[in-house]
Amino acid sequence: MRLSVIGCGYLGAVHAAAMASIGHEVVGIDVDQRKIDALSKGLAPFFEPGLQEILTEGIASGRLSFTTDMGAASGAQVHFVGVGTPQQKDGYAADMTYVNAAVDELIPHLSPGDIVAGKSTVPVGTAATLAERVTPTGATLVWNPEFLREGWAVQDTVDPDRLVAGVPAGPDGERAADILREVYHPSVAKNTPFIVTDYATAELVKVAANAFLATKISFINAMAEIAEVTGADVTQLADAIGHDARIGRRFLGAGIGFGGGCLPKDIRAFAARAEELGRGESVGFLREVDAINMRRRDRAVELVVNAMGGSVFEKKVAVLGAAFKPHSDDIRDSPALDVAVRLHGLGADVIVTDPAAIENARRIHPQLSYAEERDDAIRDADAVVLVTEWDEYRRELPAEHASTLTTGRIVVDGRNGLDADAWRAAGWTYYGMGRP
Ligand code: UDX
């Protein structure tokens, strides 16, 4: 099928390449010339395992191209809209400027029978409003939210755990759902759940999923706060409750909390939208989820300061990690980088290292020092602080090896990713999050 993908950021670039990889002919469209130039050369504009390969393959096959010209969307049967919906600068709601602009620019290029498939994460009610503009062209709007995780984006797009299509009532909606089934033919063939809903439900599925995940993380971080004043160990607690299949162990990793381009902004936008709908109290707990999450960063800084006898002034602190999570170079709302910046603000000599995110971090926080190599960051450090649980800093960093690099013996584990006993046995004083 011929497809267009409007917006070639994280979501769009991966979607375009993934759709080409399953056999479609795809054009990716974005207003950012630099992004389009890079993608056209087959260069992934961010670190995402597997993306480089499918980009190169797609371009070589002639099925995948990129352009800044919206006119290139003409002739495609399905147009995916995957532009960003960042947090507004002066509030918590989502900034809809890019979605509105993308749809307005796309409309003149639509033909009757086309499908416009919204993928961006939007406030509930958006699709119904956009449909009023799309329907007069003879095209049908569907809402088809994206659940990809950074670091697994290609896999999540090619082989998702479910597909959701919000469609209008009636034959147009049924036809649109069938066309989406055709787009996602490999997933449909292997019986991946394909859930057809109305617009509002589809929009809500996405924000509800992210709100649930964020709540799960903040729940365990709240337990970490209680563990901290009782001497309990939150990691054992998580293991124990996680064995209950109704609870499950995933997303019960206590630590410095969640960040990134999705969870923080999505729960805030959801709360703001609920307020607009007169149902603010229904998701009032999301404010608490946000507050618990932000307190974990304070706690990590406090642990480092206390470990160093009350002040980090002029102390050398190695910060392992800058990305908001491993397998990503994304530093948007990264708790890791936030901890580094706060320690720097307290006068510490902070050296940050990360296998993928240094370049991005340096651009936003040039005041910090950076080391390309993990061992250079640790060398002569008074304290080692793990904030992004890359394997390089967990499994592949034996305490004995760290001991050869520095005489400092303080390790603060912001992700509860280290083997505490092994570090203690090697002579280090270990501090975890919500652990004795
Ligand atoms: C998230 C959703 O998982 C995905 O479905 C949605 O489409 C986009 O938002 P992503 O932002 O890539 O994906 O990251 P995710 O893996 O969810 O992690 C988010 C944050 O939570 C990270 O900072 C991570 O370190 C943190 N986290 C995750 C925890 O602190 N504890 C956990 O147990 C799990």
Short mmCIF file of C-alpha atoms and ligand atoms in Angstrom, two decimals:
data_model
loop_
_atom_site.label_atom_id
_atom_site.label_comp_id
_atom_site.label_asym_id
_atom_site.label_seq_id
_atom_site.Cartn_x
_atom_site.Cartn_y
_atom_site.Cartn_z
CA MET A 1 0.00 0.00 0.00
CA ARG A 2 1.07 3.60 -0.44
CA LEU A 3 1.36 5.39 2.89
CA SER A 4 2.44 8.81 4.05
CA VAL A 5 3.74 9.58 7.52
CA ILE A 6 3.51 13.20 8.61
CA GLY A 7 6.06 14.07 11.28
CA CYS A 8 9.40 12.27 11.32
CA GLY A 9 10.31 12.55 14.98
CA TYR A 10 10.66 9.54 17.21
CA LEU A 11 7.29 8.10 16.41
CA GLY A 12 7.08 9.06 12.73
CA ALA A 13 10.58 8.10 11.63
CA VAL A 14 10.25 4.68 13.23
CA HIS A 15 6.73 4.20 11.88
CA ALA A 16 7.74 5.14 8.33
CA ALA A 17 10.74 2.80 8.30
CA ALA A 18 8.82 -0.02 9.99
CA MET A 19 5.94 0.24 7.50
CA ALA A 20 8.42 0.06 4.60
CA SER A 21 10.03 -2.96 6.24
CA ILE A 22 6.71 -4.85 6.09
CA GLY A 23 6.37 -4.11 2.38
CA HIS A 24 4.57 -0.78 2.04
CA GLU A 25 5.63 2.15 -0.09
CA VAL A 26 6.12 5.01 2.34
CA VAL A 27 6.90 8.69 2.20
CA GLY A 28 7.91 10.43 5.43
CA ILE A 29 7.17 14.16 5.58
CA ASP A 30 8.52 16.71 8.05
CA VAL A 31 9.05 20.48 8.10
CA ASP A 32 12.59 20.09 9.48
CA GLN A 33 14.94 20.05 6.49
CA ARG A 34 17.90 18.78 8.53
CA LYS A 35 15.92 15.80 9.78
CA ILE A 36 14.75 14.99 6.25
CA ASP A 37 18.30 15.30 4.86
CA ALA A 38 19.62 12.87 7.46
CA LEU A 39 16.77 10.39 7.01
CA SER A 40 17.07 10.55 3.21
CA LYS A 41 20.69 9.46 3.57
CA GLY A 42 19.52 6.58 5.72
CA LEU A 43 20.86 8.14 8.92
CA ALA A 44 18.81 7.61 12.05
CA PRO A 45 18.46 11.00 13.79
CA PHE A 46 18.49 9.32 17.22
CA PHE A 47 19.77 6.14 18.81
CA GLU A 48 17.23 3.37 18.42
CA PRO A 49 18.29 -0.28 18.08
CA GLY A 50 17.39 -1.70 14.65
CA LEU A 51 16.26 1.61 13.13
CA GLN A 52 19.44 2.21 11.14
CA GLU A 53 19.11 -1.17 9.45
CA ILE A 54 15.47 -0.81 8.36
CA LEU A 55 16.09 2.77 7.18
CA THR A 56 18.97 1.72 4.98
CA GLU A 57 17.06 -1.28 3.71
CA GLY A 58 13.89 0.74 2.99
CA ILE A 59 15.75 3.45 1.08
CA ALA A 60 17.77 0.92 -0.92
CA SER A 61 14.58 -0.95 -1.87
CA GLY A 62 13.06 2.29 -3.21
CA ARG A 63 10.02 1.83 -0.95
CA LEU A 64 11.00 4.50 1.60
CA SER A 65 11.61 8.19 0.96
CA PHE A 66 11.56 11.43 2.93
CA THR A 67 10.67 14.97 1.95
CA THR A 68 9.60 18.36 3.32
CA ASP A 69 6.96 18.64 0.57
CA MET A 70 3.46 17.92 1.85
CA GLY A 71 2.37 17.47 -1.77
CA ALA A 72 4.14 14.09 -1.69
CA ALA A 73 1.27 12.82 0.45
CA SER A 74 -1.07 12.85 -2.58
CA GLY A 75 -1.69 9.38 -3.88
CA ALA A 76 -1.11 7.66 -0.56
CA GLN A 77 -4.08 5.66 0.68
CA VAL A 78 -3.35 6.09 4.37
CA HIS A 79 -1.79 9.19 5.95
CA PHE A 80 -0.38 8.72 9.45
CA VAL A 81 -0.08 11.83 11.58
CA GLY A 82 2.69 11.38 14.13
CA VAL A 83 3.79 14.90 15.04
CA GLY A 84 4.69 15.89 18.61
CA THR A 85 2.30 17.09 21.32
CA PRO A 86 4.73 18.59 23.84
CA GLN A 87 3.76 20.14 27.17
CA GLN A 88 2.70 23.77 26.76
CA LYS A 89 5.33 26.27 27.84
CA ASP A 90 3.01 28.00 30.28
CA GLY A 91 0.92 25.10 31.55
CA TYR A 92 0.37 21.37 31.84
CA ALA A 93 -1.88 20.85 28.83
CA ALA A 94 -0.62 19.46 25.52
CA ASP A 95 0.45 21.92 22.85
CA MET A 96 -1.67 21.02 19.81
CA THR A 97 -0.04 23.48 17.38
CA TYR A 98 1.80 20.80 15.41
CA VAL A 99 -1.13 18.41 15.09
CA ASN A 100 -3.44 21.20 13.90
CA ALA A 101 -0.85 22.51 11.43
CA ALA A 102 -0.12 19.03 10.06
CA VAL A 103 -3.81 18.28 9.45
CA ASP A 104 -4.46 21.71 7.91
CA GLU A 105 -1.54 21.28 5.50
CA LEU A 106 -2.53 17.73 4.65
CA ILE A 107 -6.19 18.49 3.84
CA PRO A 108 -5.60 20.01 0.35
CA HIS A 109 -3.77 16.82 -0.66
CA LEU A 110 -6.44 14.34 0.43
CA SER A 111 -8.62 12.38 -2.00
CA PRO A 112 -12.01 10.83 -1.31
CA GLY A 113 -11.57 7.41 0.27
CA ASP A 114 -8.21 8.25 1.88
CA ILE A 115 -7.65 7.40 5.53
CA VAL A 116 -6.06 9.89 7.93
CA ALA A 117 -4.74 7.92 10.90
CA GLY A 118 -3.84 9.99 13.95
CA LYS A 119 -1.03 8.47 16.01
CA SER A 120 0.03 11.39 18.19
CA THR A 121 -0.91 11.30 21.88
CA VAL A 122 -3.70 13.87 22.14
CA PRO A 123 -6.25 15.17 24.63
CA VAL A 124 -9.47 13.15 24.44
CA GLY A 125 -11.89 14.92 22.12
CA THR A 126 -9.26 15.91 19.56
CA ALA A 127 -10.22 13.31 16.94
CA ALA A 128 -13.87 14.38 16.91
CA THR A 129 -12.78 17.98 16.27
CA LEU A 130 -10.29 17.02 13.57
CA ALA A 131 -12.88 14.81 11.86
CA GLU A 132 -15.01 17.89 11.23
CA ARG A 133 -12.20 19.19 9.05
CA VAL A 134 -11.19 15.90 7.41
CA THR A 135 -14.63 14.43 6.59
CA PRO A 136 -15.67 17.12 4.03
CA THR A 137 -12.72 16.03 1.82
CA GLY A 138 -14.24 12.55 1.51
CA ALA A 139 -11.42 11.06 3.58
CA THR A 140 -12.03 9.23 6.89
CA LEU A 141 -10.24 10.03 10.13
CA VAL A 142 -9.25 7.17 12.43
CA TRP A 143 -7.38 7.29 15.73
CA ASN A 144 -4.65 4.70 15.94
CA PRO A 145 -2.52 5.35 19.05
CA GLU A 146 1.06 4.24 19.30
CA PHE A 147 2.43 2.38 22.30
CA LEU A 148 6.09 2.12 21.35
CA ARG A 149 8.76 2.15 24.02
CA GLU A 150 12.02 3.89 23.24
CA GLY A 151 14.77 1.35 22.88
CA TRP A 152 12.25 -1.19 21.57
CA ALA A 153 10.52 1.15 19.13
CA VAL A 154 11.14 -0.90 15.97
CA GLN A 155 10.04 -4.16 17.55
CA ASP A 156 7.00 -2.50 19.16
CA THR A 157 5.95 -1.03 15.80
CA VAL A 158 6.50 -4.11 13.66
CA ASP A 159 5.14 -6.53 16.26
CA PRO A 160 2.93 -4.59 18.72
CA ASP A 161 1.13 -6.29 21.62
CA ARG A 162 -2.18 -4.77 20.51
CA LEU A 163 -3.58 -2.48 17.82
CA VAL A 164 -6.30 0.04 18.53
CA ALA A 165 -8.41 1.78 15.91
CA GLY A 166 -10.84 4.51 16.91
CA VAL A 167 -13.29 4.91 14.01
CA PRO A 168 -16.50 6.80 13.27
CA ALA A 169 -19.77 4.86 13.45
CA GLY A 170 -21.15 3.36 10.24
CA PRO A 171 -19.79 1.88 7.00
CA ASP A 172 -16.99 4.48 6.64
CA GLY A 173 -15.66 3.47 10.03
CA GLU A 174 -15.87 -0.26 9.19
CA ARG A 175 -14.07 0.29 5.90
CA ALA A 176 -11.38 2.38 7.64
CA ALA A 177 -10.80 -0.39 10.21
CA ASP A 178 -10.44 -2.92 7.37
CA ILE A 179 -7.88 -0.72 5.63
CA LEU A 180 -5.88 -0.45 8.87
CA ARG A 181 -6.01 -4.25 9.16
CA GLU A 182 -4.48 -4.39 5.70
CA VAL A 183 -1.74 -1.92 6.71
CA TYR A 184 -0.83 -4.04 9.74
CA HIS A 185 -1.25 -7.34 7.85
CA PRO A 186 1.63 -9.26 9.52
CA SER A 187 0.29 -8.50 13.02
CA VAL A 188 -3.29 -9.27 12.01
CA ALA A 189 -2.13 -12.58 10.47
CA LYS A 190 -0.61 -13.62 13.79
CA ASN A 191 -3.78 -12.70 15.70
CA THR A 192 -2.46 -9.66 17.51
CA PRO A 193 -5.50 -8.18 19.29
CA PHE A 194 -7.07 -5.54 17.04
CA ILE A 195 -9.50 -3.46 19.03
CA VAL A 196 -11.98 -1.26 17.19
CA THR A 197 -13.45 1.56 19.28
CA ASP A 198 -14.89 5.04 18.95
CA TYR A 199 -12.58 8.04 18.85
CA ALA A 200 -12.72 8.95 22.53
CA THR A 201 -11.93 5.42 23.68
CA ALA A 202 -8.95 5.13 21.35
CA GLU A 203 -7.55 8.45 22.54
CA LEU A 204 -8.09 7.46 26.16
CA VAL A 205 -6.49 4.02 25.75
CA LYS A 206 -3.17 5.70 25.15
CA VAL A 207 -3.23 8.15 28.05
CA ALA A 208 -4.79 5.59 30.38
CA ALA A 209 -1.97 3.13 29.61
CA ASN A 210 0.69 5.72 30.33
CA ALA A 211 -1.11 6.95 33.44
CA PHE A 212 -1.27 3.38 34.73
CA LEU A 213 2.43 2.75 34.09
CA ALA A 214 3.40 6.03 35.76
CA THR A 215 1.17 5.19 38.72
CA LYS A 216 2.78 1.78 39.05
CA ILE A 217 6.25 3.32 39.22
CA SER A 218 5.17 6.00 41.69
CA PHE A 219 3.40 3.40 43.79
CA ILE A 220 6.60 1.47 44.30
CA ASN A 221 8.53 4.70 44.85
CA ALA A 222 6.01 5.65 47.55
CA MET A 223 6.74 2.27 49.15
CA ALA A 224 10.44 3.15 48.87
CA GLU A 225 9.77 6.29 50.90
CA ILE A 226 8.13 4.19 53.61
CA ALA A 227 10.94 1.63 53.41
CA GLU A 228 13.43 4.43 53.98
CA VAL A 229 11.99 5.26 57.39
CA THR A 230 11.40 1.67 58.47
CA GLY A 231 14.54 -0.11 57.31
CA ALA A 232 12.62 -2.28 54.85
CA ASP A 233 13.98 -3.20 51.42
CA VAL A 234 11.72 -2.06 48.56
CA THR A 235 13.36 -4.38 46.02
CA GLN A 236 12.43 -7.43 48.08
CA LEU A 237 8.99 -5.97 48.63
CA ALA A 238 8.57 -5.53 44.85
CA ASP A 239 9.72 -9.11 44.22
CA ALA A 240 7.28 -10.42 46.77
CA ILE A 241 4.21 -8.51 45.63
CA GLY A 242 5.24 -8.98 41.98
CA HIS A 243 4.70 -12.73 42.30
CA ASP A 244 1.00 -12.00 42.54
CA ALA A 245 0.02 -12.29 38.88
CA ARG A 246 -2.59 -9.57 39.38
CA ILE A 247 0.19 -7.16 40.32
CA GLY A 248 3.18 -8.37 38.28
CA ARG A 249 6.82 -7.39 38.80
CA ARG A 250 7.25 -5.22 35.70
CA PHE A 251 7.31 -1.45 36.23
CA LEU A 252 7.90 -1.94 39.94
CA GLY A 253 11.49 -0.76 39.72
CA ALA A 254 11.94 1.80 42.51
CA GLY A 255 14.63 4.40 42.02
CA ILE A 256 14.93 7.98 40.80
CA GLY A 257 11.63 7.64 38.94
CA PHE A 258 10.31 8.08 35.45
CA GLY A 259 11.21 10.66 32.84
CA GLY A 260 11.36 10.87 29.06
CA GLY A 261 9.25 12.47 26.38
CA CYS A 262 6.03 10.61 27.24
CA LEU A 263 5.06 9.63 30.78
CA PRO A 264 5.66 13.00 32.53
CA LYS A 265 3.96 15.13 29.90
CA ASP A 266 1.18 12.64 29.24
CA ILE A 267 0.02 12.43 32.85
CA ARG A 268 0.09 16.22 33.14
CA ALA A 269 -1.85 16.70 29.92
CA PHE A 270 -4.36 14.07 31.05
CA ALA A 271 -4.91 15.86 34.36
CA ALA A 272 -5.28 19.19 32.54
CA ARG A 273 -7.81 17.70 30.09
CA ALA A 274 -9.80 16.10 32.92
CA GLU A 275 -10.01 19.54 34.59
CA GLU A 276 -11.37 21.01 31.35
CA LEU A 277 -13.96 18.25 31.26
CA GLY A 278 -15.02 19.03 34.83
CA ARG A 279 -13.62 15.71 36.05
CA GLY A 280 -10.34 16.88 37.56
CA GLU A 281 -10.95 14.87 40.73
CA SER A 282 -11.18 11.61 38.75
CA VAL A 283 -7.47 11.74 38.00
CA GLY A 284 -6.46 13.92 40.93
CA PHE A 285 -4.14 11.09 41.99
CA LEU A 286 -1.97 11.82 38.95
CA ARG A 287 -0.75 14.99 40.68
CA GLU A 288 0.39 12.80 43.55
CA VAL A 289 2.01 10.38 41.09
CA ASP A 290 3.93 13.33 39.61
CA ALA A 291 4.89 14.69 43.05
CA ILE A 292 6.17 11.31 44.30
CA ASN A 293 8.16 10.98 41.10
CA MET A 294 9.82 14.38 41.46
CA ARG A 295 10.64 13.72 45.15
CA ARG A 296 12.79 10.74 44.16
CA ARG A 297 15.25 13.06 42.45
CA ASP A 298 15.50 15.12 45.67
CA ARG A 299 16.05 11.91 47.59
CA ALA A 300 18.90 10.76 45.33
CA VAL A 301 20.67 14.10 45.75
CA GLU A 302 20.10 13.96 49.51
CA LEU A 303 21.61 10.45 49.64
CA VAL A 304 24.76 11.62 47.87
CA VAL A 305 25.10 14.71 50.08
CA ASN A 306 24.57 12.72 53.28
CA ALA A 307 26.97 10.01 52.14
CA MET A 308 29.62 12.68 51.69
CA GLY A 309 29.18 13.99 55.21
CA GLY A 310 26.73 16.80 54.48
CA SER A 311 28.36 18.56 51.53
CA VAL A 312 29.41 17.69 48.00
CA PHE A 313 31.24 20.99 47.55
CA GLU A 314 34.39 20.36 45.46
CA LYS A 315 33.89 16.61 45.70
CA LYS A 316 34.32 14.63 42.53
CA VAL A 317 31.13 12.75 41.69
CA ALA A 318 30.96 10.26 38.80
CA VAL A 319 27.42 10.17 37.40
CA LEU A 320 26.80 6.98 35.44
CA GLY A 321 24.02 7.75 32.95
CA ALA A 322 22.37 10.76 31.34
CA ALA A 323 19.62 9.19 29.22
CA PHE A 324 16.17 8.89 30.81
CA LYS A 325 16.51 5.12 30.49
CA PRO A 326 18.95 2.60 28.98
CA HIS A 327 19.00 1.82 25.24
CA SER A 328 18.15 5.43 24.44
CA ASP A 329 20.01 8.70 23.82
CA ASP A 330 16.91 10.65 24.86
CA ILE A 331 17.48 13.17 27.66
CA ARG A 332 14.02 14.75 27.64
CA ASP A 333 12.99 15.19 31.27
CA SER A 334 15.74 12.77 32.25
CA PRO A 335 15.83 12.15 36.01
CA ALA A 336 19.46 11.07 35.57
CA LEU A 337 20.56 14.39 34.14
CA ASP A 338 18.44 16.28 36.64
CA VAL A 339 20.32 14.63 39.51
CA ALA A 340 23.65 15.49 37.83
CA VAL A 341 22.64 19.14 37.36
CA ARG A 342 21.47 19.45 40.97
CA LEU A 343 24.74 18.00 42.31
CA HIS A 344 26.65 20.42 40.11
CA GLY A 345 24.51 23.23 41.55
CA LEU A 346 25.62 22.19 45.04
CA GLY A 347 29.23 22.67 44.04
CA ALA A 348 30.20 19.11 43.19
CA ASP A 349 32.70 18.43 40.43
CA VAL A 350 30.32 16.27 38.39
CA ILE A 351 31.58 14.02 35.58
CA VAL A 352 28.77 12.49 33.55
CA THR A 353 29.17 9.47 31.32
CA ASP A 354 26.66 7.64 29.11
CA PRO A 355 27.09 5.20 26.23
CA ALA A 356 24.67 7.09 23.95
CA ALA A 357 23.44 10.40 25.36
CA ILE A 358 26.56 12.51 26.02
CA GLU A 359 26.21 14.55 22.85
CA ASN A 360 22.59 15.47 23.63
CA ALA A 361 23.38 16.15 27.28
CA ARG A 362 26.35 18.38 26.48
CA ARG A 363 24.20 20.51 24.17
CA ILE A 364 21.65 21.25 26.88
CA HIS A 365 23.99 21.27 29.90
CA PRO A 366 27.41 22.49 28.75
CA GLN A 367 28.22 23.42 32.37
CA LEU A 368 28.74 19.75 33.29
CA SER A 369 31.91 17.76 32.56
CA TYR A 370 31.59 14.64 30.45
CA ALA A 371 33.67 11.50 29.96
CA GLU A 372 33.19 9.27 26.92
CA GLU A 373 34.53 6.28 28.83
CA ARG A 374 32.93 4.96 31.96
CA ASP A 375 36.29 4.30 33.63
CA ASP A 376 37.48 7.87 33.01
CA ALA A 377 34.42 9.15 34.85
CA ILE A 378 35.01 6.84 37.82
CA ARG A 379 38.75 7.50 38.05
CA ASP A 380 39.53 9.34 41.33
CA ALA A 381 35.83 9.97 42.04
CA ASP A 382 34.84 10.48 45.68
CA ALA A 383 31.45 8.96 44.92
CA VAL A 384 29.94 6.92 42.10
CA VAL A 385 26.25 7.54 41.37
CA LEU A 386 24.32 5.18 39.08
CA VAL A 387 21.33 6.93 37.52
CA THR A 388 20.66 5.08 34.22
CA GLU A 389 20.84 1.31 34.45
CA TRP A 390 22.83 0.56 31.30
CA ASP A 391 24.41 -2.91 31.41
CA GLU A 392 27.81 -1.22 31.21
CA TYR A 393 27.15 0.19 34.69
CA ARG A 394 25.40 -2.81 36.19
CA ARG A 395 26.37 -6.29 35.08
CA GLU A 396 29.56 -5.21 33.35
CA LEU A 397 30.98 -3.14 36.20
CA PRO A 398 32.38 -5.39 38.93
CA ALA A 399 32.99 -3.57 42.22
CA GLU A 400 36.57 -4.90 42.23
CA HIS A 401 37.21 -3.15 38.95
CA ALA A 402 35.80 0.16 40.24
CA SER A 403 38.10 -0.24 43.28
CA THR A 404 41.14 -0.16 41.00
CA LEU A 405 40.10 3.21 39.57
CA THR A 406 39.50 5.25 42.70
CA THR A 407 40.05 5.25 46.43
CA GLY A 408 36.53 6.70 46.87
CA ARG A 409 34.27 4.01 48.34
CA ILE A 410 30.81 5.55 48.15
CA VAL A 411 28.31 4.19 45.65
CA VAL A 412 24.77 5.52 45.32
CA ASP A 413 22.51 3.28 43.28
CA GLY A 414 19.70 5.46 41.92
CA ARG A 415 18.19 2.52 40.01
CA ASN A 416 18.67 -0.30 42.50
CA GLY A 417 20.53 -2.02 39.69
CA LEU A 418 23.73 -3.05 41.46
CA ASP A 419 24.51 -6.13 43.50
CA ALA A 420 24.64 -4.41 46.90
CA ASP A 421 26.31 -7.36 48.65
CA ALA A 422 29.08 -7.56 46.05
CA TRP A 423 29.85 -3.84 46.35
CA ARG A 424 29.84 -4.02 50.15
CA ALA A 425 32.10 -7.08 50.05
CA ALA A 426 34.53 -5.08 47.91
CA GLY A 427 34.73 -2.42 50.63
CA TRP A 428 32.25 0.12 49.31
CA THR A 429 29.51 1.84 51.27
CA TYR A 430 26.39 1.14 49.22
CA TYR A 431 23.27 3.34 49.23
CA GLY A 432 20.18 2.20 47.34
CA MET A 433 16.78 3.85 46.90
CA GLY A 434 14.39 2.50 49.52
CA ARG A 435 16.88 -0.09 50.71
CA PRO A 436 18.68 -0.26 54.04
C1 UDX B 1 6.49 4.97 27.61
C2 UDX B 1 5.50 3.79 27.55
O1 UDX B 1 6.09 2.64 28.15
C3 UDX B 1 5.13 3.50 26.11
O2 UDX B 1 4.19 2.46 26.05
C4 UDX B 1 4.54 4.76 25.50
O3 UDX B 1 4.21 4.55 24.15
C5 UDX B 1 5.54 5.91 25.62
O4 UDX B 1 5.92 6.09 26.97
P1 UDX B 1 9.11 5.23 27.19
O5 UDX B 1 8.95 6.69 27.45
O6 UDX B 1 9.94 4.79 26.05
O7 UDX B 1 7.68 4.55 26.96
O8 UDX B 1 9.74 4.61 28.50
P2 UDX B 1 9.40 3.50 29.58
O9 UDX B 1 10.11 2.26 29.27
O10 UDX B 1 7.95 3.43 29.84
O11 UDX B 1 10.11 4.15 30.86
C6 UDX B 1 9.70 5.43 31.32
C7 UDX B 1 10.51 5.86 32.52
O12 UDX B 1 10.15 5.07 33.65
C8 UDX B 1 12.01 5.73 32.39
O13 UDX B 1 12.62 6.91 32.90
C9 UDX B 1 12.34 4.52 33.22
O14 UDX B 1 13.64 4.58 33.73
C10 UDX B 1 11.30 4.63 34.32
N1 UDX B 1 10.97 3.36 34.98
C11 UDX B 1 10.48 2.30 34.26
C12 UDX B 1 11.15 3.22 36.35
O15 UDX B 1 11.59 4.16 37.03
N2 UDX B 1 10.83 2.04 36.95
C13 UDX B 1 10.33 0.98 36.26
O16 UDX B 1 10.07 -0.04 36.88
C14 UDX B 1 10.15 1.12 34.88
#
